[in-house]
Amino acid sequence: MNTTLETKTCAQSKKLLVFRLYGSFAHFNQPISNRFRNTYSIIPKPQLLGILGAITGLEGYKNSDTSPRFYTLLRDIKIYIKTNNPIERKFTVKYNSMNSFLNNRVDAGSPNVMINEQVLLEPDYEIGLLLDENNELHKTLIENIQRNQGVFPIYLGKNEFFANVQYLSLEDYEINSEKQVDCSSIIAFEELEKGSSNMKLELLPIDFNGEFKYIYQLMAISIKKCSVSLKNPSNFILAQGNAYYVF
């Protein structure tokens, strides 16, 4: 096979898988305080990779010293995240939690600790994945999402917050070359030459470091589709007339 045909065949196998991820409630924990458990306002990429792992049947966390199998195999997948509910709705739940450390001390008071936990109401996202149909794991991901099912149950941050998957499309995409685009996905703030008043900023986890601690990046979350000026247009894709930031 000549180089031109190989390149064409490779390009044909690259697809954009788009699906809806939604549920009644979600909690994506910000590791700040044990008593005040705030949630990120949108699903971060590390949590999304965990959901993709459950869909494909990959093992999750076993201990703090070993990267989970889903992360090892899925971390390089480029994704985009778009919220379908731009108006953020949260509420706070208060409950007692047993502190096992205090419970084992005879000189301590009550081991019960009051927890204040934020919960997202009706989270709803459009997720895009850049996949290769020649990759067996990617094929499994495509097939299971097309069936709207996973190997393991999927949750939105907590076991009691069940998630639903709805397949939308499997399509071609192009690498963007335009400096000015209309975009409704979340965008790394550093990618913007000029932002928009229709965006809010939030520091979100995007990856893990060598010690398996979060790596953060300031992200711009679109309240609605808006025109933005870009520093690095090639970090965006075009599909069905829309631009999306992939990371």
mmCIF file of N, CA and C in Angstrom, residues 179-180 188-195 228-232:
data_model
loop_
_atom_site.group_PDB
_atom_site.id
_atom_site.type_symbol
_atom_site.label_atom_id
_atom_site.label_comp_id
_atom_site.label_asym_id
_atom_site.label_seq_id
_atom_site.Cartn_x
_atom_site.Cartn_y
_atom_site.Cartn_z
ATOM 1 N N LYS A 179 -9.280 31.284 12.776
ATOM 2 C CA LYS A 179 -8.961 31.979 14.028
ATOM 3 C C LYS A 179 -10.221 32.428 14.776
ATOM 4 N N GLN A 180 -11.302 32.673 14.045
ATOM 5 C CA GLN A 180 -12.553 33.124 14.646
ATOM 6 C C GLN A 180 -13.606 32.064 14.399
ATOM 7 N N ALA A 188 -10.094 25.677 27.029
ATOM 8 C CA ALA A 188 -9.010 26.123 27.907
ATOM 9 C C ALA A 188 -8.861 27.642 27.748
ATOM 10 N N PHE A 189 -8.856 28.352 28.849
ATOM 11 C CA PHE A 189 -8.816 29.816 28.802
ATOM 12 C C PHE A 189 -7.584 30.305 28.050
ATOM 13 N N GLU A 190 -6.476 29.579 28.173
ATOM 14 C CA GLU A 190 -5.236 29.990 27.516
ATOM 15 C C GLU A 190 -5.318 29.880 25.988
ATOM 16 N N GLU A 191 -6.332 29.192 25.484
ATOM 17 C CA GLU A 191 -6.511 29.073 24.035
ATOM 18 C C GLU A 191 -7.190 30.297 23.430
ATOM 19 N N LEU A 192 -7.735 31.162 24.258
ATOM 20 C CA LEU A 192 -8.536 32.285 23.777
ATOM 21 C C LEU A 192 -7.689 33.532 23.561
ATOM 22 N N GLU A 193 -7.772 34.055 22.343
ATOM 23 C CA GLU A 193 -7.186 35.363 22.066
ATOM 24 C C GLU A 193 -8.074 36.433 22.674
ATOM 25 N N LYS A 194 -9.369 36.189 22.538
ATOM 26 C CA LYS A 194 -10.370 37.096 23.091
ATOM 27 C C LYS A 194 -11.575 36.262 23.470
ATOM 28 N N GLY A 195 -12.053 36.449 24.674
ATOM 29 C CA GLY A 195 -13.173 35.672 25.166
ATOM 30 C C GLY A 195 -14.516 36.275 24.829
ATOM 31 N N VAL A 228 -15.608 33.236 19.312
ATOM 32 C CA VAL A 228 -14.371 33.427 20.061
ATOM 33 C C VAL A 228 -13.191 33.517 19.102
ATOM 34 N N SER A 229 -12.163 34.247 19.531
ATOM 35 C CA SER A 229 -10.938 34.396 18.760
ATOM 36 C C SER A 229 -9.873 33.492 19.372
ATOM 37 N N LEU A 230 -9.204 32.666 18.543
ATOM 38 C CA LEU A 230 -8.342 31.591 19.033
ATOM 39 C C LEU A 230 -6.863 31.871 18.817
ATOM 40 N N LYS A 231 -6.048 31.377 19.750
ATOM 41 C CA LYS A 231 -4.592 31.429 19.601
ATOM 42 C C LYS A 231 -4.083 30.247 18.786
ATOM 43 N N ASN A 232 -4.679 29.057 19.025
ATOM 44 C CA ASN A 232 -4.236 27.830 18.365
ATOM 45 C C ASN A 232 -5.432 27.140 17.707
#
